[in-house]
Amino acid sequence: MAQLNIPTIKLNNGRDIPTVGYGTWLGLNEKSVFDTTDLPKMVDALSYAIDIGYRHIDTAHLYRVEPEVGEVINKKIKEGVVKREELFVTTKVWHHYHREADVEVSVRASLRRMNLEYLDLVLMHWPMSISQDGVDEKIDYLETWRGFESVLQKGLVKAIGVSNFNVEQLKRLLANSKVVPASNQVEINLNLGQKELVDYCQANNIVVVAYSPFGTMVPSRAQPNSPEPKLNNPTLVAIGKKYGKTVTQVTLRYLYQRGIVSIPKTVTRTRVLENASIFDFALDNEDVRTIAQFDNGYRTVVPAFWQDFTNYPFEKRPVKLEIPLALKSWKNGANLDID
């Protein structure tokens, strides 16, 4: 079996985070309903990922899969494949738990679902606070962050961070908190480079973690009239051939050379291996400049149904959408029956 050696970078608390992780979000179907069909494949792929050397696992309360993620982790520890301290497990606190005291409620529930004693990183999933009924609770994320600082102090988590925060929100958070976020997880790909945000984070020792690192490049995320590049883009195909790599490997390598951690998601074993096989080559300066030209600010993940809520972090669009029921309330696990 192949064995990977995935490099790490330091968080601002001195702990190491692997630069490629396994993302566990299965997504919503075309009807905006959570579908557990691929959950067995995800479990198999995650198990394989740990076997071949992945040590960074990214999940969230929203994803419904914490019970299965925990089962895989504990199984691999029991088998002697990995020690708990060798893994870096991230989860996230959802909108419903933005009151200071509720952060601990959410974190303890995640620990219970995964059967873990601590988490390596917990993120505020979004800066907005929204009830299960879809009501804007208008809780200041500064209050929420105090709850994060509390779970850190209590040892439930080793590091705390945020997700989907823009530069202005980060500036306000840093000016009014005791603990600087260890990371900011945001969408970054070849279309959405977010240079200003990345520069600000890196200048303030906040590790940037990229979700949706392939954007609309992959068919499952394709959008009508979405811009290049796609998987068959001639420029990227040529760069890939130059190094003996695929277009997706070139993409992840480009993000790595920007100092960004990536958490690509797949339920296919071959792609699990492919996604982390990017540390045996380096893009030259000319190729880096060429790839950078695809950055046009196009955003793949646009939850416009939240755009009228306090602290929505993105630009607004002239649309009016209902919040999907699947983002209001749920239970967890393959049978969706675990609290």
mmCIF file of C-alpha atoms in Angstrom:
data_model
loop_
_atom_site.group_PDB
_atom_site.id
_atom_site.type_symbol
_atom_site.label_atom_id
_atom_site.label_comp_id
_atom_site.label_asym_id
_atom_site.label_seq_id
_atom_site.Cartn_x
_atom_site.Cartn_y
_atom_site.Cartn_z
ATOM 1 C CA MET A 1 0.000 0.000 0.000
ATOM 2 C CA ALA A 2 1.227 3.486 -0.889
ATOM 3 C CA GLN A 3 2.494 5.607 1.974
ATOM 4 C CA LEU A 4 2.316 9.383 1.954
ATOM 5 C CA ASN A 5 4.383 11.864 3.895
ATOM 6 C CA ILE A 6 2.264 15.011 4.066
ATOM 7 C CA PRO A 7 4.163 18.042 5.385
ATOM 8 C CA THR A 8 2.795 20.254 8.133
ATOM 9 C CA ILE A 9 2.873 23.942 8.951
ATOM 10 C CA LYS A 10 2.740 25.597 12.357
ATOM 11 C CA LEU A 11 -0.369 27.126 13.830
ATOM 12 C CA ASN A 12 0.053 30.189 16.039
ATOM 13 C CA ASN A 13 -0.159 27.972 19.133
ATOM 14 C CA GLY A 14 2.866 25.928 18.031
ATOM 15 C CA ARG A 15 0.884 22.866 16.970
ATOM 16 C CA ASP A 16 1.292 21.336 13.517
ATOM 17 C CA ILE A 17 -1.466 21.107 10.912
ATOM 18 C CA PRO A 18 -0.995 18.841 7.861
ATOM 19 C CA THR A 19 -1.130 20.809 4.630
ATOM 20 C CA VAL A 20 -3.567 18.425 2.929
ATOM 21 C CA GLY A 21 -6.546 17.025 4.787
ATOM 22 C CA TYR A 22 -9.508 14.785 4.039
ATOM 23 C CA GLY A 23 -12.786 16.713 3.721
ATOM 24 C CA THR A 24 -15.960 14.895 4.784
ATOM 25 C CA TRP A 25 -18.773 17.143 3.471
ATOM 26 C CA LEU A 26 -21.084 15.040 1.301
ATOM 27 C CA GLY A 27 -23.228 18.012 0.311
ATOM 28 C CA LEU A 28 -26.879 18.497 -0.529
ATOM 29 C CA ASN A 29 -28.527 17.035 -3.616
ATOM 30 C CA GLU A 30 -30.258 18.994 -6.380
ATOM 31 C CA LYS A 31 -33.344 19.281 -4.148
ATOM 32 C CA SER A 32 -31.232 20.762 -1.310
ATOM 33 C CA VAL A 33 -31.701 17.589 0.734
ATOM 34 C CA PHE A 34 -28.876 15.825 2.543
ATOM 35 C CA ASP A 35 -28.282 12.432 0.951
ATOM 36 C CA THR A 36 -26.456 9.675 2.869
ATOM 37 C CA THR A 37 -26.057 7.444 -0.213
ATOM 38 C CA ASP A 38 -22.305 8.056 -0.432
ATOM 39 C CA LEU A 39 -21.657 7.780 3.294
ATOM 40 C CA PRO A 40 -20.357 4.168 3.099
ATOM 41 C CA LYS A 41 -17.984 5.261 0.321
ATOM 42 C CA MET A 42 -16.807 8.190 2.450
ATOM 43 C CA VAL A 43 -16.151 5.854 5.385
ATOM 44 C CA ASP A 44 -14.106 3.561 3.144
ATOM 45 C CA ALA A 45 -12.199 6.482 1.611
ATOM 46 C CA LEU A 46 -11.445 8.019 5.017
ATOM 47 C CA SER A 47 -10.256 4.670 6.340
ATOM 48 C CA TYR A 48 -7.985 4.304 3.311
ATOM 49 C CA ALA A 49 -6.765 7.875 3.727
ATOM 50 C CA ILE A 50 -5.591 7.182 7.276
ATOM 51 C CA ASP A 51 -3.988 3.911 6.149
ATOM 52 C CA ILE A 52 -1.856 5.703 3.548
ATOM 53 C CA GLY A 53 -0.811 8.613 5.732
ATOM 54 C CA TYR A 54 -3.494 11.284 5.931
ATOM 55 C CA ARG A 55 -3.546 12.774 9.416
ATOM 56 C CA HIS A 56 -5.796 15.803 8.956
ATOM 57 C CA ILE A 57 -9.568 15.176 8.985
ATOM 58 C CA ASP A 58 -12.051 17.994 8.458
ATOM 59 C CA THR A 59 -15.684 17.630 9.468
ATOM 60 C CA ALA A 60 -18.516 19.651 11.026
ATOM 61 C CA HIS A 61 -21.730 19.306 12.972
ATOM 62 C CA LEU A 62 -23.575 20.324 9.792
ATOM 63 C CA TYR A 63 -22.097 17.446 7.812
ATOM 64 C CA ARG A 64 -24.069 14.815 9.809
ATOM 65 C CA VAL A 65 -21.116 12.417 9.592
ATOM 66 C CA GLU A 66 -19.367 12.962 12.937
ATOM 67 C CA PRO A 67 -20.502 9.537 14.261
ATOM 68 C CA GLU A 68 -18.976 7.732 11.269
ATOM 69 C CA VAL A 69 -15.831 9.866 11.319
ATOM 70 C CA GLY A 70 -15.377 9.004 14.982
ATOM 71 C CA GLU A 71 -15.896 5.310 14.303
ATOM 72 C CA VAL A 72 -13.180 5.298 11.647
ATOM 73 C CA ILE A 73 -10.759 7.220 13.865
ATOM 74 C CA ASN A 74 -11.280 4.953 16.850
ATOM 75 C CA LYS A 75 -11.045 1.836 14.678
ATOM 76 C CA LYS A 76 -7.707 2.962 13.232
ATOM 77 C CA ILE A 77 -6.388 3.783 16.690
ATOM 78 C CA LYS A 78 -7.470 0.365 17.964
ATOM 79 C CA GLU A 79 -5.813 -1.333 14.975
ATOM 80 C CA GLY A 80 -2.566 0.465 15.753
ATOM 81 C CA VAL A 81 -2.503 2.268 12.414
ATOM 82 C CA VAL A 82 -2.287 5.648 14.111
ATOM 83 C CA LYS A 83 -2.159 7.210 17.571
ATOM 84 C CA ARG A 84 -4.700 9.817 18.574
ATOM 85 C CA GLU A 85 -2.002 12.448 19.046
ATOM 86 C CA GLU A 86 -0.872 11.900 15.449
ATOM 87 C CA LEU A 87 -4.251 12.957 14.071
ATOM 88 C CA PHE A 88 -5.515 16.488 13.518
ATOM 89 C CA VAL A 89 -9.311 16.517 13.786
ATOM 90 C CA THR A 90 -11.312 19.648 12.968
ATOM 91 C CA THR A 91 -15.019 20.228 13.460
ATOM 92 C CA LYS A 92 -17.255 23.291 13.406
ATOM 93 C CA VAL A 93 -19.935 25.019 15.484
ATOM 94 C CA TRP A 94 -23.101 25.884 13.571
ATOM 95 C CA HIS A 95 -25.288 29.029 13.555
ATOM 96 C CA HIS A 96 -27.605 27.674 16.226
ATOM 97 C CA TYR A 97 -24.922 27.688 18.924
ATOM 98 C CA HIS A 98 -23.625 31.260 18.855
ATOM 99 C CA ARG A 99 -24.519 32.194 22.417
ATOM 100 C CA GLU A 100 -21.394 32.089 24.538
ATOM 101 C CA ALA A 101 -22.571 29.179 26.692
ATOM 102 C CA ASP A 102 -23.889 27.217 23.706
ATOM 103 C CA VAL A 103 -20.453 26.903 22.101
ATOM 104 C CA GLU A 104 -19.492 24.400 24.805
ATOM 105 C CA VAL A 105 -22.786 22.569 24.280
ATOM 106 C CA SER A 106 -21.952 22.161 20.595
ATOM 107 C CA VAL A 107 -18.338 21.123 21.201
ATOM 108 C CA ARG A 108 -19.285 18.540 23.828
ATOM 109 C CA ALA A 109 -21.931 17.126 21.483
ATOM 110 C CA SER A 110 -19.332 16.762 18.724
ATOM 111 C CA LEU A 111 -16.963 15.029 21.145
ATOM 112 C CA ARG A 112 -19.754 12.640 22.146
ATOM 113 C CA ARG A 113 -20.700 11.864 18.553
ATOM 114 C CA MET A 114 -17.069 11.152 17.620
ATOM 115 C CA ASN A 115 -16.197 9.453 20.921
ATOM 116 C CA LEU A 116 -13.126 11.647 21.360
ATOM 117 C CA GLU A 117 -11.659 13.288 24.443
ATOM 118 C CA TYR A 118 -10.543 16.443 22.653
ATOM 119 C CA LEU A 119 -10.547 18.130 19.260
ATOM 120 C CA ASP A 120 -7.495 19.574 17.580
ATOM 121 C CA LEU A 121 -9.340 22.518 16.046
ATOM 122 C CA VAL A 122 -12.867 23.862 16.337
ATOM 123 C CA LEU A 123 -14.110 26.564 13.982
ATOM 124 C CA MET A 124 -16.980 29.027 14.046
ATOM 125 C CA HIS A 125 -18.590 27.768 10.840
ATOM 126 C CA TRP A 126 -20.027 31.157 9.815
ATOM 127 C CA PRO A 127 -20.085 34.593 11.446
ATOM 128 C CA MET A 128 -23.914 34.710 11.345
ATOM 129 C CA SER A 129 -26.201 33.494 14.143
ATOM 130 C CA ILE A 130 -29.424 31.958 12.868
ATOM 131 C CA SER A 131 -32.002 29.907 14.756
ATOM 132 C CA GLN A 132 -33.354 26.551 13.604
ATOM 133 C CA ASP A 133 -36.464 28.428 12.508
ATOM 134 C CA GLY A 134 -34.380 30.610 10.234
ATOM 135 C CA VAL A 135 -34.582 33.698 12.424
ATOM 136 C CA ASP A 136 -31.663 36.147 12.572
ATOM 137 C CA GLU A 137 -30.628 36.054 16.219
ATOM 138 C CA LYS A 138 -28.124 38.894 15.678
ATOM 139 C CA ILE A 139 -25.663 37.505 18.207
ATOM 140 C CA ASP A 140 -22.337 39.275 17.920
ATOM 141 C CA TYR A 141 -19.595 36.877 16.829
ATOM 142 C CA LEU A 142 -17.447 38.515 19.512
ATOM 143 C CA GLU A 143 -19.749 36.920 22.097
ATOM 144 C CA THR A 144 -19.496 33.608 20.269
ATOM 145 C CA TRP A 145 -15.720 33.878 20.251
ATOM 146 C CA ARG A 146 -15.689 34.220 24.047
ATOM 147 C CA GLY A 147 -17.342 30.790 24.093
ATOM 148 C CA PHE A 148 -14.552 29.494 21.873
ATOM 149 C CA GLU A 149 -11.921 30.933 24.182
ATOM 150 C CA SER A 150 -13.681 29.164 27.069
ATOM 151 C CA VAL A 151 -13.612 25.679 25.477
ATOM 152 C CA LEU A 152 -9.948 26.245 24.662
ATOM 153 C CA GLN A 153 -9.191 27.170 28.267
ATOM 154 C CA LYS A 154 -11.083 24.086 29.486
ATOM 155 C CA GLY A 155 -8.961 21.794 27.289
ATOM 156 C CA LEU A 156 -11.836 20.493 25.180
ATOM 157 C CA VAL A 157 -9.996 21.735 22.099
ATOM 158 C CA LYS A 158 -6.338 22.363 21.267
ATOM 159 C CA ALA A 159 -6.956 25.297 18.924
ATOM 160 C CA ILE A 160 -9.829 27.567 17.877
ATOM 161 C CA GLY A 161 -10.501 29.326 14.606
ATOM 162 C CA VAL A 162 -13.108 30.707 12.261
ATOM 163 C CA SER A 163 -14.533 29.974 8.842
ATOM 164 C CA ASN A 164 -15.975 32.238 6.150
ATOM 165 C CA PHE A 165 -14.768 35.432 7.845
ATOM 166 C CA ASN A 166 -13.852 38.375 5.649
ATOM 167 C CA VAL A 167 -10.999 40.808 6.324
ATOM 168 C CA GLU A 168 -13.087 43.397 8.154
ATOM 169 C CA GLN A 169 -14.615 40.755 10.420
ATOM 170 C CA LEU A 170 -11.174 39.368 11.206
ATOM 171 C CA LYS A 171 -9.816 42.826 12.016
ATOM 172 C CA ARG A 172 -12.676 43.431 14.440
ATOM 173 C CA LEU A 173 -12.220 39.999 16.014
ATOM 174 C CA LEU A 174 -8.491 40.468 16.531
ATOM 175 C CA ALA A 175 -9.052 43.894 18.080
ATOM 176 C CA ASN A 176 -11.538 42.532 20.614
ATOM 177 C CA SER A 177 -10.323 39.077 21.638
ATOM 178 C CA LYS A 178 -7.757 37.427 23.854
ATOM 179 C CA VAL A 179 -6.913 34.573 21.459
ATOM 180 C CA VAL A 180 -6.034 35.106 17.801
ATOM 181 C CA PRO A 181 -7.798 32.527 15.597
ATOM 182 C CA ALA A 182 -5.460 29.710 14.605
ATOM 183 C CA SER A 183 -7.047 29.463 11.162
ATOM 184 C CA ASN A 184 -9.649 30.857 8.809
ATOM 185 C CA GLN A 185 -11.259 28.265 6.538
ATOM 186 C CA VAL A 186 -12.599 29.852 3.364
ATOM 187 C CA GLU A 187 -13.265 29.033 -0.260
ATOM 188 C CA ILE A 188 -10.059 29.331 -2.260
ATOM 189 C CA ASN A 189 -9.432 27.918 -5.715
ATOM 190 C CA LEU A 190 -8.027 29.057 -9.039
ATOM 191 C CA ASN A 191 -11.006 31.343 -9.719
ATOM 192 C CA LEU A 192 -11.163 32.729 -6.180
ATOM 193 C CA GLY A 193 -7.634 33.451 -4.989
ATOM 194 C CA GLN A 194 -8.670 35.906 -2.214
ATOM 195 C CA LYS A 195 -5.236 37.553 -2.158
ATOM 196 C CA GLU A 196 -6.181 40.364 0.245
ATOM 197 C CA LEU A 197 -7.706 37.918 2.714
ATOM 198 C CA VAL A 198 -4.820 35.452 2.461
ATOM 199 C CA ASP A 199 -2.258 38.227 2.862
ATOM 200 C CA TYR A 200 -4.034 39.571 5.949
ATOM 201 C CA CYS A 201 -4.306 36.134 7.550
ATOM 202 C CA GLN A 202 -0.698 35.236 6.877
ATOM 203 C CA ALA A 203 0.514 38.623 8.146
ATOM 204 C CA ASN A 204 -1.335 37.926 11.402
ATOM 205 C CA ASN A 205 -0.199 34.303 11.736
ATOM 206 C CA ILE A 206 -3.604 32.845 10.892
ATOM 207 C CA VAL A 207 -3.355 29.700 8.750
ATOM 208 C CA VAL A 208 -5.636 29.768 5.715
ATOM 209 C CA VAL A 209 -7.466 26.515 4.966
ATOM 210 C CA ALA A 210 -9.065 26.197 1.527
ATOM 211 C CA TYR A 211 -12.411 24.474 1.063
ATOM 212 C CA SER A 212 -13.735 23.819 -2.460
ATOM 213 C CA PRO A 213 -10.133 23.975 -3.737
ATOM 214 C CA PHE A 214 -11.251 22.841 -7.204
ATOM 215 C CA GLY A 215 -14.161 25.296 -7.472
ATOM 216 C CA THR A 216 -16.332 24.546 -10.499
ATOM 217 C CA MET A 217 -13.463 22.684 -12.138
ATOM 218 C CA VAL A 218 -14.977 19.321 -11.214
ATOM 219 C CA PRO A 219 -18.277 18.228 -12.824
ATOM 220 C CA SER A 220 -20.075 17.852 -9.482
ATOM 221 C CA ARG A 221 -19.646 21.586 -8.827
ATOM 222 C CA ALA A 222 -20.125 22.786 -12.398
ATOM 223 C CA GLN A 223 -22.304 25.856 -12.815
ATOM 224 C CA PRO A 224 -23.864 27.271 -16.015
ATOM 225 C CA ASN A 225 -21.451 29.715 -17.608
ATOM 226 C CA SER A 226 -18.851 29.244 -14.882
ATOM 227 C CA PRO A 227 -15.390 30.366 -15.991
ATOM 228 C CA GLU A 228 -12.315 28.384 -16.895
ATOM 229 C CA PRO A 229 -10.402 26.417 -15.865
ATOM 230 C CA LYS A 230 -12.081 23.029 -16.170
ATOM 231 C CA LEU A 231 -10.351 19.670 -15.907
ATOM 232 C CA ASN A 232 -9.617 19.707 -19.639
ATOM 233 C CA ASN A 233 -8.285 23.253 -19.738
ATOM 234 C CA PRO A 234 -5.423 23.173 -22.286
ATOM 235 C CA THR A 235 -3.158 25.462 -20.261
ATOM 236 C CA LEU A 236 -3.444 23.389 -17.095
ATOM 237 C CA VAL A 237 -3.264 20.100 -18.996
ATOM 238 C CA ALA A 238 0.018 21.270 -20.523
ATOM 239 C CA ILE A 239 1.395 22.300 -17.135
ATOM 240 C CA GLY A 240 0.344 18.947 -15.708
ATOM 241 C CA LYS A 241 2.111 17.044 -18.509
ATOM 242 C CA LYS A 242 5.264 19.050 -17.862
ATOM 243 C CA TYR A 243 5.443 17.646 -14.337
ATOM 244 C CA GLY A 244 3.736 14.310 -14.913
ATOM 245 C CA LYS A 245 0.758 15.393 -12.806
ATOM 246 C CA THR A 246 -3.003 15.822 -13.176
ATOM 247 C CA VAL A 247 -4.784 19.167 -13.366
ATOM 248 C CA THR A 248 -6.140 18.711 -9.836
ATOM 249 C CA GLN A 249 -2.657 17.962 -8.520
ATOM 250 C CA VAL A 250 -1.344 21.116 -10.186
ATOM 251 C CA THR A 251 -4.187 23.031 -8.509
ATOM 252 C CA LEU A 252 -3.441 21.708 -5.030
ATOM 253 C CA ARG A 253 0.281 22.251 -5.500
ATOM 254 C CA TYR A 254 -0.378 25.862 -6.489
ATOM 255 C CA LEU A 255 -2.340 26.426 -3.261
ATOM 256 C CA TYR A 256 0.381 24.697 -1.232
ATOM 257 C CA GLN A 257 3.011 26.989 -2.708
ATOM 258 C CA ARG A 258 0.874 29.934 -1.558
ATOM 259 C CA GLY A 259 1.146 28.589 1.988
ATOM 260 C CA ILE A 260 -2.482 27.430 2.023
ATOM 261 C CA VAL A 261 -3.806 24.183 3.540
ATOM 262 C CA SER A 262 -6.332 22.300 1.358
ATOM 263 C CA ILE A 263 -9.097 19.897 2.334
ATOM 264 C CA PRO A 264 -10.299 18.337 -0.937
ATOM 265 C CA LYS A 265 -13.176 15.918 -0.634
ATOM 266 C CA THR A 266 -13.632 12.676 -2.510
ATOM 267 C CA VAL A 267 -15.146 9.260 -1.889
ATOM 268 C CA THR A 268 -12.835 7.562 -4.412
ATOM 269 C CA ARG A 269 -9.664 5.844 -3.187
ATOM 270 C CA THR A 270 -7.601 6.682 -6.260
ATOM 271 C CA ARG A 271 -8.345 10.381 -5.818
ATOM 272 C CA VAL A 272 -7.542 10.192 -2.116
ATOM 273 C CA LEU A 273 -4.046 9.100 -3.082
ATOM 274 C CA GLU A 274 -3.814 11.524 -6.002
ATOM 275 C CA ASN A 275 -4.826 14.569 -3.956
ATOM 276 C CA ALA A 276 -1.939 14.182 -1.520
ATOM 277 C CA SER A 277 0.687 13.140 -4.076
ATOM 278 C CA ILE A 278 1.788 16.715 -4.710
ATOM 279 C CA PHE A 279 4.983 17.009 -2.675
ATOM 280 C CA ASP A 280 7.432 15.537 -5.185
ATOM 281 C CA PHE A 281 7.413 18.470 -7.591
ATOM 282 C CA ALA A 282 7.313 22.260 -7.565
ATOM 283 C CA LEU A 283 5.701 24.665 -10.010
ATOM 284 C CA ASP A 284 8.198 27.093 -11.477
ATOM 285 C CA ASN A 285 7.651 30.853 -11.323
ATOM 286 C CA GLU A 286 6.354 31.072 -14.879
ATOM 287 C CA ASP A 287 3.715 28.405 -14.255
ATOM 288 C CA VAL A 288 2.690 30.096 -10.997
ATOM 289 C CA ARG A 289 2.156 33.375 -12.868
ATOM 290 C CA THR A 290 0.177 31.588 -15.579
ATOM 291 C CA ILE A 291 -2.106 29.849 -13.076
ATOM 292 C CA ALA A 292 -2.638 33.085 -11.137
ATOM 293 C CA GLN A 293 -4.299 34.599 -14.201
ATOM 294 C CA PHE A 294 -7.364 32.379 -13.685
ATOM 295 C CA ASP A 295 -8.208 34.383 -10.537
ATOM 296 C CA ASN A 296 -11.282 36.437 -11.412
ATOM 297 C CA GLY A 297 -13.181 36.564 -8.112
ATOM 298 C CA TYR A 298 -15.741 33.940 -9.142
ATOM 299 C CA ARG A 299 -17.270 32.355 -6.034
ATOM 300 C CA THR A 300 -18.509 28.754 -6.179
ATOM 301 C CA VAL A 301 -20.219 28.648 -2.768
ATOM 302 C CA VAL A 302 -22.810 31.432 -2.608
ATOM 303 C CA PRO A 303 -25.359 30.917 0.204
ATOM 304 C CA ALA A 304 -27.439 33.886 -0.957
ATOM 305 C CA PHE A 305 -30.390 32.713 1.151
ATOM 306 C CA TRP A 306 -28.446 34.122 4.145
ATOM 307 C CA GLN A 307 -27.411 37.404 2.578
ATOM 308 C CA ASP A 308 -29.874 39.572 4.508
ATOM 309 C CA PHE A 309 -28.677 38.207 7.852
ATOM 310 C CA THR A 310 -26.440 40.170 10.187
ATOM 311 C CA ASN A 311 -22.723 39.468 9.576
ATOM 312 C CA TYR A 312 -23.180 37.804 6.177
ATOM 313 C CA PRO A 313 -19.573 37.925 4.927
ATOM 314 C CA PHE A 314 -19.936 38.053 1.134
ATOM 315 C CA GLU A 315 -21.180 40.516 -1.458
ATOM 316 C CA LYS A 316 -24.963 40.547 -1.881
ATOM 317 C CA ARG A 317 -26.788 39.495 -5.049
ATOM 318 C CA PRO A 318 -30.178 40.496 -6.480
ATOM 319 C CA VAL A 319 -31.934 37.253 -5.557
ATOM 320 C CA LYS A 320 -34.413 36.131 -2.915
ATOM 321 C CA LEU A 321 -34.095 32.517 -1.810
ATOM 322 C CA GLU A 322 -35.491 30.412 1.017
ATOM 323 C CA ILE A 323 -33.101 28.756 3.457
ATOM 324 C CA PRO A 324 -33.040 25.010 2.676
ATOM 325 C CA LEU A 325 -34.707 22.974 5.408
ATOM 326 C CA ALA A 326 -31.581 20.797 5.545
ATOM 327 C CA LEU A 327 -29.641 23.799 6.902
ATOM 328 C CA LYS A 328 -32.142 24.517 9.672
ATOM 329 C CA SER A 329 -32.332 21.322 11.694
ATOM 330 C CA TRP A 330 -31.087 17.763 11.430
ATOM 331 C CA LYS A 331 -29.888 14.658 13.178
ATOM 332 C CA ASN A 332 -26.598 12.919 12.549
ATOM 333 C CA GLY A 333 -25.261 9.619 11.228
ATOM 334 C CA ALA A 334 -26.145 7.303 8.352
ATOM 335 C CA ASN A 335 -29.713 6.877 9.565
ATOM 336 C CA LEU A 336 -30.039 10.535 10.590
ATOM 337 C CA ASP A 337 -31.169 9.466 14.056
ATOM 338 C CA ILE A 338 -28.284 10.585 16.318
ATOM 339 C CA ASP A 339 -28.612 13.813 18.291
#
